[in-house]
Coordinates of C-alpha atoms in Angstrom, one line a residue:
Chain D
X1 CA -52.2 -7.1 -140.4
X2 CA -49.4 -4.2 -140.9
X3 CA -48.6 -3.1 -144.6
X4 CA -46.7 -0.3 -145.0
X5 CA -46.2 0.4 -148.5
X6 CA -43.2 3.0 -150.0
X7 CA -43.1 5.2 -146.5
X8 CA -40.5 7.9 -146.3
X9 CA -39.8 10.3 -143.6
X10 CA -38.0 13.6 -143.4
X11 CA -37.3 15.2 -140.4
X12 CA -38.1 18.7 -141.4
X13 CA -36.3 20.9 -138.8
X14 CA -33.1 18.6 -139.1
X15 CA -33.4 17.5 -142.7
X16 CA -32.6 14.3 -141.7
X17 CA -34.0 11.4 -144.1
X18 CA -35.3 9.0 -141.5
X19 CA -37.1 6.7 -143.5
X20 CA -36.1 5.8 -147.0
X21 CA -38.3 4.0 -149.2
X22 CA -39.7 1.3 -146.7
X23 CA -41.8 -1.4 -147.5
X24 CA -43.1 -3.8 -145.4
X25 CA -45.5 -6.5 -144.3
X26 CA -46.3 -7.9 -140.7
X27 CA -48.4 -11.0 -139.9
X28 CA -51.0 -11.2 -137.3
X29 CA -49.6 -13.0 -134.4
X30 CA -45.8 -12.1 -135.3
X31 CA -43.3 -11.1 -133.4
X32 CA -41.0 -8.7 -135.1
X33 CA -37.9 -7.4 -134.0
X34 CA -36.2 -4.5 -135.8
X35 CA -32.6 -4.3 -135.0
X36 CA -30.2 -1.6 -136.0
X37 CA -28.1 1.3 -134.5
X38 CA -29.3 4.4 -132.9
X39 CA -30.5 6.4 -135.4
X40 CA -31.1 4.0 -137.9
X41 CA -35.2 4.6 -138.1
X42 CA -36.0 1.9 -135.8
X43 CA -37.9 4.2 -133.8
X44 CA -39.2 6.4 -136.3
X45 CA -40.6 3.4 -138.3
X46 CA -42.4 2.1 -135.1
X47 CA -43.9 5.5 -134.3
X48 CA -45.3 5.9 -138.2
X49 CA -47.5 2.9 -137.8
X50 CA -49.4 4.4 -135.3
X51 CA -49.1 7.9 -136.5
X52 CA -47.0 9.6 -133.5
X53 CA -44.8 10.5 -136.8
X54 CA -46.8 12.6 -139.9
X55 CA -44.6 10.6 -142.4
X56 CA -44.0 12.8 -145.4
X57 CA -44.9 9.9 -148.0
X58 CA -46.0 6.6 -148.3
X59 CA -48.8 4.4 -147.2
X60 CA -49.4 2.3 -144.0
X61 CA -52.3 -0.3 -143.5
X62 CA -53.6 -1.4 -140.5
X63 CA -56.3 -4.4 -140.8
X64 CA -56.8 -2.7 -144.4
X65 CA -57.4 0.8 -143.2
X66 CA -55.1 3.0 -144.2
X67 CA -54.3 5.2 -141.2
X68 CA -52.4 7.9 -142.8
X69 CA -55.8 8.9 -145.2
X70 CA -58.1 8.8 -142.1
X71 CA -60.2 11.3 -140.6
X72 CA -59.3 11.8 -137.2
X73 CA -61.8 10.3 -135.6
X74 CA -60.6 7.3 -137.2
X75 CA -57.2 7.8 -136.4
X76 CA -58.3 7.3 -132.8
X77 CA -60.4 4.0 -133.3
X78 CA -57.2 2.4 -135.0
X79 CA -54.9 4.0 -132.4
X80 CA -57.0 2.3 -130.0
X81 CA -56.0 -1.1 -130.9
X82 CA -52.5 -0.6 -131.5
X83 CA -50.6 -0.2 -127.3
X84 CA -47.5 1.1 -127.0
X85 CA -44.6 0.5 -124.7
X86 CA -41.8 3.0 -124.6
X87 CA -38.1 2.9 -123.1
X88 CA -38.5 5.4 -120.6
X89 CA -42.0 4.7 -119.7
X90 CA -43.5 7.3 -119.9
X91 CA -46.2 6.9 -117.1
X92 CA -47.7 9.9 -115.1
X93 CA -45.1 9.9 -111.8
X94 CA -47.3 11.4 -109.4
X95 CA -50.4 9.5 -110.0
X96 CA -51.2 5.7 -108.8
X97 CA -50.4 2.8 -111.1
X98 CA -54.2 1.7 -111.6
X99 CA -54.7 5.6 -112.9
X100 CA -51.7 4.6 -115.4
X101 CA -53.1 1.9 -116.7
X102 CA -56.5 3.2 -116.8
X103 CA -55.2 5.2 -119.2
X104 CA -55.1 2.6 -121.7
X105 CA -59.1 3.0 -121.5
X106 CA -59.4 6.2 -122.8
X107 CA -61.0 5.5 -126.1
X108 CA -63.9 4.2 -124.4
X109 CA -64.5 6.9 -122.3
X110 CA -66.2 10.1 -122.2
X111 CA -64.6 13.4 -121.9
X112 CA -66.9 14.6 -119.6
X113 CA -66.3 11.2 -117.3
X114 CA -62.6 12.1 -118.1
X115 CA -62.4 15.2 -116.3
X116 CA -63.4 13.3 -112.6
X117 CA -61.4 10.2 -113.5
X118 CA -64.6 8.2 -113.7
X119 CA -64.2 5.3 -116.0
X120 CA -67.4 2.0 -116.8
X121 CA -66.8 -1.1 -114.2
X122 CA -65.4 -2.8 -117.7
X123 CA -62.3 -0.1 -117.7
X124 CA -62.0 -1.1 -113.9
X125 CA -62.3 -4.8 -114.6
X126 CA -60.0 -4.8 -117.8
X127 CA -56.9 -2.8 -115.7
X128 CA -57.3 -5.3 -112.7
X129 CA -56.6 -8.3 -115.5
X130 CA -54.2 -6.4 -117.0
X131 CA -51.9 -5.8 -113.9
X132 CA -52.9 -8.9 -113.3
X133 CA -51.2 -10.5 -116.2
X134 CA -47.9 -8.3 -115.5
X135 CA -48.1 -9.5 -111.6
X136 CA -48.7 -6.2 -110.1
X137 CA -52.3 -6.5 -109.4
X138 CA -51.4 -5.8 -105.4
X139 CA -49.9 -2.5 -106.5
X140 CA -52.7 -0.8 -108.2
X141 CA -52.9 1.8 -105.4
X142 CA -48.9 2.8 -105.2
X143 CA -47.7 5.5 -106.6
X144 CA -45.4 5.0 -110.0
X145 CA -42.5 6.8 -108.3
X146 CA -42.2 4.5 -105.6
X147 CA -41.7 1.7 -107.9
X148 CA -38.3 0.0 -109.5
X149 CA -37.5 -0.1 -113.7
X150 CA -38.9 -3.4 -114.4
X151 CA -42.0 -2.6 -112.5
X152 CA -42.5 0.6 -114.5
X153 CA -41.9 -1.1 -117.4
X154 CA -44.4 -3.7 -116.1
X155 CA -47.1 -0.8 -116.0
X156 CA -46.8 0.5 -119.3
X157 CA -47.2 -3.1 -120.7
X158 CA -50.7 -2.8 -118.4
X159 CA -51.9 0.4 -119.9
X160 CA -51.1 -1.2 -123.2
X161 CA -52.8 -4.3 -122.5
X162 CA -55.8 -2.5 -121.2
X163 CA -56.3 -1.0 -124.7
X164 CA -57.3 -4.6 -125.9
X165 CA -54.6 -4.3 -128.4
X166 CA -54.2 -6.9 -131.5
X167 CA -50.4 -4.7 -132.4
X168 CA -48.1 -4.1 -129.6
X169 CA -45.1 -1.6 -130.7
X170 CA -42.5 -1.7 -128.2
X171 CA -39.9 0.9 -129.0
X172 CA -36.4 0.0 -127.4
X173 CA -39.0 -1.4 -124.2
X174 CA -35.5 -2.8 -122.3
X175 CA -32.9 -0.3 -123.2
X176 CA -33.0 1.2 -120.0
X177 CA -33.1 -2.0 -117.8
X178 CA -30.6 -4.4 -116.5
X179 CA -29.9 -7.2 -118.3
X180 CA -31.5 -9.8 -116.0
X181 CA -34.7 -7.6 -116.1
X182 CA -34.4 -7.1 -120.0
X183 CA -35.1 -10.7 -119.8
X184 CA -37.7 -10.9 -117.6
X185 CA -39.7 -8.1 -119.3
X186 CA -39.0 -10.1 -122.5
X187 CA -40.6 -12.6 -121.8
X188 CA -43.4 -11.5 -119.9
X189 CA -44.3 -9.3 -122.8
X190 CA -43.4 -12.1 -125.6
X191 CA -45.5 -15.0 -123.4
X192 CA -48.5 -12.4 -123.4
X193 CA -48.6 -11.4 -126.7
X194 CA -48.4 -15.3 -127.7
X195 CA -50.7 -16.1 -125.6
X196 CA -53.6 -13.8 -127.4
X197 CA -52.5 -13.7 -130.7
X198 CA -51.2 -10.2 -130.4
X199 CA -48.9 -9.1 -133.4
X200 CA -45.7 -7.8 -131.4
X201 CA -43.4 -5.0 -133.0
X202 CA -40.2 -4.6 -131.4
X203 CA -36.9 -2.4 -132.0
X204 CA -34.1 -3.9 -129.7
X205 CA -30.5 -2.7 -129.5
X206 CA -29.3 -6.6 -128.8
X207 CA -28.9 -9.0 -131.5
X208 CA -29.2 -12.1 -129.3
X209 CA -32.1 -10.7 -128.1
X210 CA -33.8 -10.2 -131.5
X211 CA -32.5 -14.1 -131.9
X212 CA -34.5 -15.0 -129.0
X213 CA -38.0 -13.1 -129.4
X214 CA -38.3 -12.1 -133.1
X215 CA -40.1 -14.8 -135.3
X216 CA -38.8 -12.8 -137.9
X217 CA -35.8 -9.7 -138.0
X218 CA -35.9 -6.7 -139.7
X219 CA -32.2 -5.0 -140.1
X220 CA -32.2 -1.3 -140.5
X221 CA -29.4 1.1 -141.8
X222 CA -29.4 4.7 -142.6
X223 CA -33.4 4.5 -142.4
X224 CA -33.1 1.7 -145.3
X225 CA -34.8 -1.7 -144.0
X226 CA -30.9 -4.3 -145.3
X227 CA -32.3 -7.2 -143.8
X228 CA -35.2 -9.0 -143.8
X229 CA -35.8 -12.9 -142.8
X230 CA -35.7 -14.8 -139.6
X231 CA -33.0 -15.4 -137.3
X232 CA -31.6 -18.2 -139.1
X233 CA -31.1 -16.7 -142.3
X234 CA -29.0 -13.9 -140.8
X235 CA -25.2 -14.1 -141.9
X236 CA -22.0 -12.2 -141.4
X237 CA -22.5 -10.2 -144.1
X238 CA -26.2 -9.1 -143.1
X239 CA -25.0 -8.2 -139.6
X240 CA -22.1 -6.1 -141.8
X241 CA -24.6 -4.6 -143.6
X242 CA -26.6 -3.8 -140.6
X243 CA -24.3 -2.0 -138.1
X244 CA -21.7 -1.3 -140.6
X245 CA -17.8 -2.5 -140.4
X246 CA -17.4 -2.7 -136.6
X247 CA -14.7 -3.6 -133.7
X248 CA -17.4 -3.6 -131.6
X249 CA -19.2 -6.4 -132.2
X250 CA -19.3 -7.2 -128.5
X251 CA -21.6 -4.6 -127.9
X252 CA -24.4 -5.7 -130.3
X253 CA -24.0 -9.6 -128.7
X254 CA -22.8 -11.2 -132.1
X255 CA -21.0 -13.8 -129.3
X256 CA -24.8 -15.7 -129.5
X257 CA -24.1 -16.2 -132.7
Chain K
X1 CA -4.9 39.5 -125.8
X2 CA -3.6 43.4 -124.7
X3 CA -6.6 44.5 -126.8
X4 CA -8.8 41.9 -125.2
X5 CA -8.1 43.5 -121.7
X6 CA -8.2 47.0 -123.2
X7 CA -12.1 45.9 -124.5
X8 CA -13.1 44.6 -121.7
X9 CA -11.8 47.9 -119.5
X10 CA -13.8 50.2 -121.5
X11 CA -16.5 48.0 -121.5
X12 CA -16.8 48.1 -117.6
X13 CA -15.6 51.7 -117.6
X14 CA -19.0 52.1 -119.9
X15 CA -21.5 50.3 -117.9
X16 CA -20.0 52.0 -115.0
X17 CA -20.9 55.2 -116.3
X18 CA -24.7 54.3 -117.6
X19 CA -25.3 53.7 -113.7
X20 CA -24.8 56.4 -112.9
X21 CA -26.2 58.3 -115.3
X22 CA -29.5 56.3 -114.6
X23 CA -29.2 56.8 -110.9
X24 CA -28.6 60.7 -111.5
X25 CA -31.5 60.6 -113.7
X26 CA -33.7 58.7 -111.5
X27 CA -32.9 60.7 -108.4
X28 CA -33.1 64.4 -109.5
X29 CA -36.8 63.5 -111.4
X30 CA -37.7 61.8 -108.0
X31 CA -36.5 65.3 -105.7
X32 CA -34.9 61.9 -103.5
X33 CA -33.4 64.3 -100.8
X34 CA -31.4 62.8 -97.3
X35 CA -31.8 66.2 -96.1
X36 CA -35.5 66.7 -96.7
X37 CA -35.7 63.2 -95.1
X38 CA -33.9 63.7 -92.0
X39 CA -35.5 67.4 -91.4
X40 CA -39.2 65.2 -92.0
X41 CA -38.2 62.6 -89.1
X42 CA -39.8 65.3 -85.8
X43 CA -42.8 65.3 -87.9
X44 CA -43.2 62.1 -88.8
X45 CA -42.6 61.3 -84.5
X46 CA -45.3 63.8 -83.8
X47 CA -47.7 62.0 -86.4
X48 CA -46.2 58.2 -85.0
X49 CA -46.5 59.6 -81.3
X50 CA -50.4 60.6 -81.6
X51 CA -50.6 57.1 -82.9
X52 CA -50.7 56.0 -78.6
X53 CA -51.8 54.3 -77.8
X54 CA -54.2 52.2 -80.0
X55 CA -57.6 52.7 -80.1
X56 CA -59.3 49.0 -80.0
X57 CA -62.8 50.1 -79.2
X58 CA -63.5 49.4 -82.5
X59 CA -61.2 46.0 -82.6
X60 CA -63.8 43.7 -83.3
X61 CA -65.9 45.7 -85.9
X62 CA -62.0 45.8 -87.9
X63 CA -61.5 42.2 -86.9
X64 CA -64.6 41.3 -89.1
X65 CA -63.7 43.7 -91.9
X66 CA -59.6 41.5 -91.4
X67 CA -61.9 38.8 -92.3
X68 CA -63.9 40.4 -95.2
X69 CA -60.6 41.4 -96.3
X70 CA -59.1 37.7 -96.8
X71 CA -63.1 36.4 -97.7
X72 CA -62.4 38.7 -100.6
X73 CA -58.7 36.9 -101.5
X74 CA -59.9 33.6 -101.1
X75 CA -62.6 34.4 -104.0
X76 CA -60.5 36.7 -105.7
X77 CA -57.8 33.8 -106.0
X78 CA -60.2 31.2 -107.0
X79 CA -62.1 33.1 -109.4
X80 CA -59.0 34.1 -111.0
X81 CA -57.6 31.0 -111.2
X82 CA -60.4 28.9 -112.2
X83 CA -60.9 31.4 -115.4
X84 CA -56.9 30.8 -116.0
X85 CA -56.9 27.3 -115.9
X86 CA -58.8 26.6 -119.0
X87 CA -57.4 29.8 -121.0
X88 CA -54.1 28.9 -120.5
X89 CA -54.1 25.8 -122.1
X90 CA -54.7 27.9 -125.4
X91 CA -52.0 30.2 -124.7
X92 CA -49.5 27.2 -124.5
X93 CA -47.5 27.0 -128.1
X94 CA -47.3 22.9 -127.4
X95 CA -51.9 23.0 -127.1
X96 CA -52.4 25.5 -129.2
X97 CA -51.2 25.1 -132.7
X98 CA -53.5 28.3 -134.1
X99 CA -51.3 31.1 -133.8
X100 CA -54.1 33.9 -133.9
X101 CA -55.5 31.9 -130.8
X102 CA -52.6 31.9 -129.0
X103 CA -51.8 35.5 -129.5
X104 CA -55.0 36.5 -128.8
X105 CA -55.5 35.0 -125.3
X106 CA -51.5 35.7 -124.5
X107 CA -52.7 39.8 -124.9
X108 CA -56.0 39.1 -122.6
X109 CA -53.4 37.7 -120.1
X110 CA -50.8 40.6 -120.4
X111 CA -53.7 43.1 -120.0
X112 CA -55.1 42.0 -117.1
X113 CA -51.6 41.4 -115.4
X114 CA -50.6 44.8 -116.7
X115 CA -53.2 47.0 -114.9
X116 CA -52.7 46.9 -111.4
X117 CA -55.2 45.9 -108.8
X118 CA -56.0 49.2 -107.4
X119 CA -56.8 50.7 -111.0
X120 CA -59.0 47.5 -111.6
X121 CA -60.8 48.3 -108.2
X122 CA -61.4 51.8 -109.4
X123 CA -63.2 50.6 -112.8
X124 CA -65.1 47.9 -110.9
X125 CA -66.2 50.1 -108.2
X126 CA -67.8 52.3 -111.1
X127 CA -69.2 49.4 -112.4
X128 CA -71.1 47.7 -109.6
X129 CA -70.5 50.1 -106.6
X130 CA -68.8 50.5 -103.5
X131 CA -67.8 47.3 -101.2
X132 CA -66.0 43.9 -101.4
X133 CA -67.8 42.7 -104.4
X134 CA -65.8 45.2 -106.9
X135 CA -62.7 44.2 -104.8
X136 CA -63.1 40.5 -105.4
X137 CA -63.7 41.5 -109.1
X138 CA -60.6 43.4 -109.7
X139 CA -58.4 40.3 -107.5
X140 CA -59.9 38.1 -110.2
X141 CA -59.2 39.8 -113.7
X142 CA -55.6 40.6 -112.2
X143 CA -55.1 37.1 -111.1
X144 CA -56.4 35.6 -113.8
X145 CA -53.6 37.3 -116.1
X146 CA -50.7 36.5 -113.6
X147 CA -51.7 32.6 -112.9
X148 CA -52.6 32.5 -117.2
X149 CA -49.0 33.6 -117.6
X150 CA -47.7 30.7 -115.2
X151 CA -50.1 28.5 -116.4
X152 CA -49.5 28.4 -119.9
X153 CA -45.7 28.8 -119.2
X154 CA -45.5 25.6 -116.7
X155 CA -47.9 23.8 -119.6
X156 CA -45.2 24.7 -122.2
X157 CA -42.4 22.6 -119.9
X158 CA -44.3 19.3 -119.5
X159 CA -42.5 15.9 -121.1
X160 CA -43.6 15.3 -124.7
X161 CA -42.7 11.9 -124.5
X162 CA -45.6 11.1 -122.0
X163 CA -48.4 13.0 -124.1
X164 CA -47.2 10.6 -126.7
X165 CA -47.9 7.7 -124.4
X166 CA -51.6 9.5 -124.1
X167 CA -52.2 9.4 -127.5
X168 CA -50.7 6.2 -128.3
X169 CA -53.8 5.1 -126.4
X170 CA -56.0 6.4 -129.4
X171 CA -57.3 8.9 -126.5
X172 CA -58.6 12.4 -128.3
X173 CA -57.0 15.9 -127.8
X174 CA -59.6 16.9 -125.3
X175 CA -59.0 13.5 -123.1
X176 CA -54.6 14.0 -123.9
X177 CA -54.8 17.4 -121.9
X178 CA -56.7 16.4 -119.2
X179 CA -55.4 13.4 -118.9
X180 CA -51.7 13.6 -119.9
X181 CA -50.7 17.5 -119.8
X182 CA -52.9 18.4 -116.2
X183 CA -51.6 15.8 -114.4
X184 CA -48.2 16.7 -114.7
X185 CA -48.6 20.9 -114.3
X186 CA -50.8 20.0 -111.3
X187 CA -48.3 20.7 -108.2
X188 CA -47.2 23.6 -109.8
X189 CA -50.7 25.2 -110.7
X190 CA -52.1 24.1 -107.0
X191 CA -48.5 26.1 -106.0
X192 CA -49.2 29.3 -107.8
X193 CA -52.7 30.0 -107.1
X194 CA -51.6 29.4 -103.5
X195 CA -49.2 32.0 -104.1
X196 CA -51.4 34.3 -105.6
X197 CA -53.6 33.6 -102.3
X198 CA -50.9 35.3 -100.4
X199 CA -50.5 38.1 -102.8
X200 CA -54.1 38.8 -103.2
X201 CA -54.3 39.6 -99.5
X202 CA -51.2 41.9 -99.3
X203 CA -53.4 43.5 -102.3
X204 CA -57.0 43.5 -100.9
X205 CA -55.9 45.3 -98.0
X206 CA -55.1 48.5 -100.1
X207 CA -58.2 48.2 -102.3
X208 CA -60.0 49.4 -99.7
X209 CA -58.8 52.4 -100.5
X210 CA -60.5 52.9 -103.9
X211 CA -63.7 51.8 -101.7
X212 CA -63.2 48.0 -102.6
X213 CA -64.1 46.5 -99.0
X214 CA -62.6 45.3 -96.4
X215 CA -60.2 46.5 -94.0
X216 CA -58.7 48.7 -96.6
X217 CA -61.8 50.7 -96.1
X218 CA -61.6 51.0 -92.4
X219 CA -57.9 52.7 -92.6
X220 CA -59.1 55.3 -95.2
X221 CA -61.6 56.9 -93.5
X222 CA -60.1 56.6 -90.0
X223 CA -56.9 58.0 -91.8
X224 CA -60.0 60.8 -93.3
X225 CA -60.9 61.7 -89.8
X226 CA -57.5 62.0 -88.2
X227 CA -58.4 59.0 -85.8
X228 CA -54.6 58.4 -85.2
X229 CA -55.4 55.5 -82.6
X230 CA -57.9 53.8 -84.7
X231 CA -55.3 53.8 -87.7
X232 CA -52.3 52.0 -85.8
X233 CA -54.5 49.5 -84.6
X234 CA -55.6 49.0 -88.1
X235 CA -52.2 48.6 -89.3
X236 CA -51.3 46.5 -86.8
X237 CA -54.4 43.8 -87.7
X238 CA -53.5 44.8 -91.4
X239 CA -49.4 43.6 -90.6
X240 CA -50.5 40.5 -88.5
X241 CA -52.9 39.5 -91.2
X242 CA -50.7 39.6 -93.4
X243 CA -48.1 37.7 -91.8
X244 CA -50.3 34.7 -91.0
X245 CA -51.5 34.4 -94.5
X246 CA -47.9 34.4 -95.9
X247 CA -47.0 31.9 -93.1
X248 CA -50.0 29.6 -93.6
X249 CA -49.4 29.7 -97.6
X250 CA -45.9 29.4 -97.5
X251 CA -46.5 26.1 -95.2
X252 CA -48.6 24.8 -97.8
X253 CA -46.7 25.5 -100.8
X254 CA -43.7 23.8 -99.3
X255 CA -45.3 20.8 -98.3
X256 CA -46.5 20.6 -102.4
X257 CA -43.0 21.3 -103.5
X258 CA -41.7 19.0 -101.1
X259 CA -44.2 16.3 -102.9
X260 CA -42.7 17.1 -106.4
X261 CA -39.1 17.2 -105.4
X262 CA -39.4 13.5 -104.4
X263 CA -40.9 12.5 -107.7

């Protein structure tokens, strides 16, 4: 499904190695969670696989197409099928939640039907399901500010669903709930992906979390993937190895281990 | 720390003095004169006093040219701003990543802004002849150099982080701007141009004089034919005017602000 083969990343401005060396395969119908610190890569790493970040070298496949080499215009079909959920959200405030998720329709619009907001009776019907899957189809006409966290959240997982995706990349998609919504959101967006065999990419701060939803873990460290297995398989010395010599293993919930 | 406090005295002792030497400057090449001032106040009662009482046989004929006067702001403003809207998109650094673009429309905007609304009237008015028409023209190309400034500067501030949602989407760069960038810059846009509404009708009133239309027109040739009356009555509509549309604007404005401040 995913193959990212030798990817590095630079940050230019910074000079800050990002992404050293990574290689990588991810099954159709997985659900992997990449754990590590802030500033790992985590986030870099999911935003390469749909482009967001020019890596400076390497090679990434998606379905065999190698989106990196792609004409634009290609870039936005394969785009198309990957959704993306972020921590903050990042929906248009102002505007209603249908509009949000509508969105996630883009690629099958025109720009000319763009610029009055006009989208096919498909687009229409394929938001309704999707807030319909996320339980908010009674709040396609509110406004996004007037809603909670988890019902933001609860959007953006809409506008990604809309898109028809087969990847969902969810970077950090619970960092800024609380923790009884981090579940709930969890498991919403783990149950849907399940449910139609869509291959879920996660970064997570939470170990126990990563326990819970990843299939399979990926440990990052200093932009270097140190672990790589499922939750079983991960011992003391990989969770050493991942957030470095710590006193605050607390924080990271080794306790669920 | 005694020589900090001796810097920062003679600092302040030096600024001190480069006021006044620009205010000295500025005054003697400006003959500013109290004296001159207070001896011009008798003349400038006599001219007030033949002003009484005002002369409204003409009130209605003025009303209509009031109107004319803020017909020619409201398509002034428009004009201006729907020529803006799209330009300033490729004056925004965050749009428009080819820098001979950007530079290019940035000086179209800075020349239009730069030359004032009056001297716009008076190359209009050459071009396509006396009345509102070159007014409405000369709104426009200043407008749309102001509101392309604001425009592109208020596109600049939008949140990265939610364009990057857009084109997570696979959406194209066309259907990001319209789609992720204008919907944010909205409030603000519909804010300015309303603003520049306001402005435009302080301005139209004095095109007039350059024989852009409107009520503008009225004063200068009342003002030609020493019809003293006619002129305060004028001013008075001119004042008024002016003071509804800032009113009315203003009203508006804050009920858009108001909209974003909750978000």
């Amino acid at each position: 499904m995913i193959k990212i083969e030798n990817l590095s990343h630079t940050y230019q401005n910074r000079g800050i190695e990002a992404l050293k060396n990574i290689n990588l395969e991810i099954q159709k119908g997985e659900s992997l969670v990449i754990v590590g610190s802030s500033g790992s890569g985590k986030s870099t790493l999911l935003k390469a696989i749909n482009r967001l970040v020019e890596p400076s070298s390497g090679r990434i496949f998606i379905n065999g197409e190698d989106i990196l080499h792609s004409p634009l215009e290609k870039v936005y079909q394969i785009r198309g099928k990957i959704g993306m959920i972020f921590q903050n959200f990042n929906l248009i405030e102002r505007e209603s939640v249908a509009q949000n998720v509508l969105n996630g329709r883009l690629r099958y619009n025109t720009n000319f039907n763009t610029i009055f907001s006009r989208f096919s009776p498909e687009d229409y019907s394929v938001a309704r399901e999707s807030l319909s899957m996320v339980n908010l189809a009674d709040f396609k006409k509110e406004r996004v500010t007037d809603l909670s966290g988890g019902q933001k959240q609860r959007v953006a997982i809409a506008r990604a669903l809309s898109q028809n995706p087969e990847i969902i990349l969810a970077d950090e998609p619970v960092s800024s709930l609380d923790p009884k919504l981090m579940k709930e959101i969890m498991d919403l967006l783990t149950n849907i992906c399940r449910k139609k065999g869509i291959t879920l990419v996660t970064s997570l701060h939470f170990l126990d979390f990563a326990k819970r939803y990843g299939t399979s873990i990926i440990g990052m460290r200093n932009g270097e993937i140190v672990f790589n297995g499922c939750s079983a398989d991960l011992t003391e010395k990989d969770l050493i190895n991942i957030y470095g010599e710590t006193e605050d293993w607390h924080l990271y919930g080794k306790t669920g281990f | 720390m005694a020589k900090l406090v001796f810097k920062s005295r003679y600092r302040k002792l030096l600024i001190g003095l480069a006021i006044i030497v620009i205010y000295y400057w500025s005054i003697s090449g400006t003959d500013t004169n109290p004296i001159n001032f207070i001896e011009g106040i008798p003349f400038m009662i006599d001219f007030v006093s033949r002003m009484f009482p005002p002369d409204v046989s003409n009130l209605g004929k003025f009303l209509l040219k009031a109107l004319e006067t803020l017909q020619m702001a409201i398509i002034g403003s428009t004009l201006g701003a729907l020529i803006a809207l799209p330009l300033s998109f490729l004056a925004a650094r965050n749009v428009t990543s080819n820098r001979f673009i950007y530079h290019v429309v940035r000086g179209v905007f800075d020349t239009c802004r730069g030359i004032n609304e009056i001297v716009w009237g008076l190359i209009f008015v050459s071009m396509v002849g006396l009345g509102p028409f070159p007014g409405v023209l000369a709104l426009a190309a200043h407008v749309t150099g102001a509101l392309g400034r604001y425009f592109s500067e208020a596109i600049e501030t939008v949140d990265p982080e939610i364009i990057k949602a857009i084109v997570s989407t696979g959406a194209n760069k066309f259907q990001v701007i319209v789609r992720g960038i204008f919907p944010q810059v909205k409030p603000l846009f519909i804010n300015y141009a309303f603003y520049y509404l306001e402005n435009n009708f302080r301005a139209a009133t004095v095109l007039g004089l350059v024989g852009a239309g409107g009520i503008g027109m009225e004063l200068i040739t009342s003002m030609r034919l020493f019809r003293n009356q006619e002129v305060l009555t004028i001013l008075i509509i001119m004042v008024l005017g002016v003071a509804a549309i800032d009113r009315f604007s203003a009203y508006v404005r804050k009920k858009i602000i108001r909209i974003e401040r909750l978000e």
